[in-house]
Amino acid sequence: MRVGLKSVLFRLVLGATLLGEEGVRLMGPFGQLVTALIGAVLLLWLARLFGRK
């Protein structure tokens, strides 16, 4: 089964949003920092991935 790029990006954004919401609820301000760092790493990874093509 082949998944389209739009579908992958949508799922990534949805997952990051849910991760951020739960991180803030579970850990407060520290959770917000952790999820922001995870999001930044994911965005940098995506930029690097698309930069190679």
Short mmCIF file of C-alpha atoms in Angstrom, two decimals, residues 9-44:
data_model
loop_
_atom_site.label_atom_id
_atom_site.label_comp_id
_atom_site.label_asym_id
_atom_site.label_seq_id
_atom_site.Cartn_x
_atom_site.Cartn_y
_atom_site.Cartn_z
CA LEU A 9 2.28 15.21 6.45
CA PHE A 10 -1.30 15.36 7.74
CA ARG A 11 -0.69 12.44 10.09
CA LEU A 12 2.60 13.95 11.27
CA VAL A 13 0.98 17.30 12.07
CA LEU A 14 -1.98 15.63 13.77
CA GLY A 15 0.32 13.42 15.83
CA ALA A 16 2.52 16.35 16.84
CA THR A 17 -0.52 18.37 17.88
CA LEU A 18 -1.87 15.54 20.02
CA LEU A 19 1.59 14.91 21.50
CA GLY A 20 1.90 18.58 22.41
CA GLU A 21 -1.53 18.68 24.04
CA GLU A 22 -0.89 15.59 26.13
CA GLY A 23 2.63 16.68 27.04
CA VAL A 24 1.35 19.97 28.42
CA ARG A 25 -1.45 18.26 30.33
CA LEU A 26 0.77 15.58 31.84
CA MET A 27 3.92 17.53 32.65
CA GLY A 28 2.98 21.23 32.67
CA PRO A 29 5.50 23.78 31.35
CA PHE A 30 8.30 21.20 31.26
CA GLY A 31 6.14 19.01 29.03
CA GLN A 32 5.59 21.94 26.70
CA LEU A 33 9.37 22.38 26.40
CA VAL A 34 9.92 18.68 25.75
CA THR A 35 7.23 18.47 23.08
CA ALA A 36 8.49 21.69 21.45
CA LEU A 37 11.97 20.17 21.22
CA ILE A 38 10.58 16.94 19.77
CA GLY A 39 8.61 18.96 17.21
CA ALA A 40 11.69 20.98 16.26
CA VAL A 41 13.73 17.82 15.76
CA LEU A 42 10.99 16.31 13.58
CA LEU A 43 10.75 19.46 11.45
CA LEU A 44 14.52 19.60 10.99
#
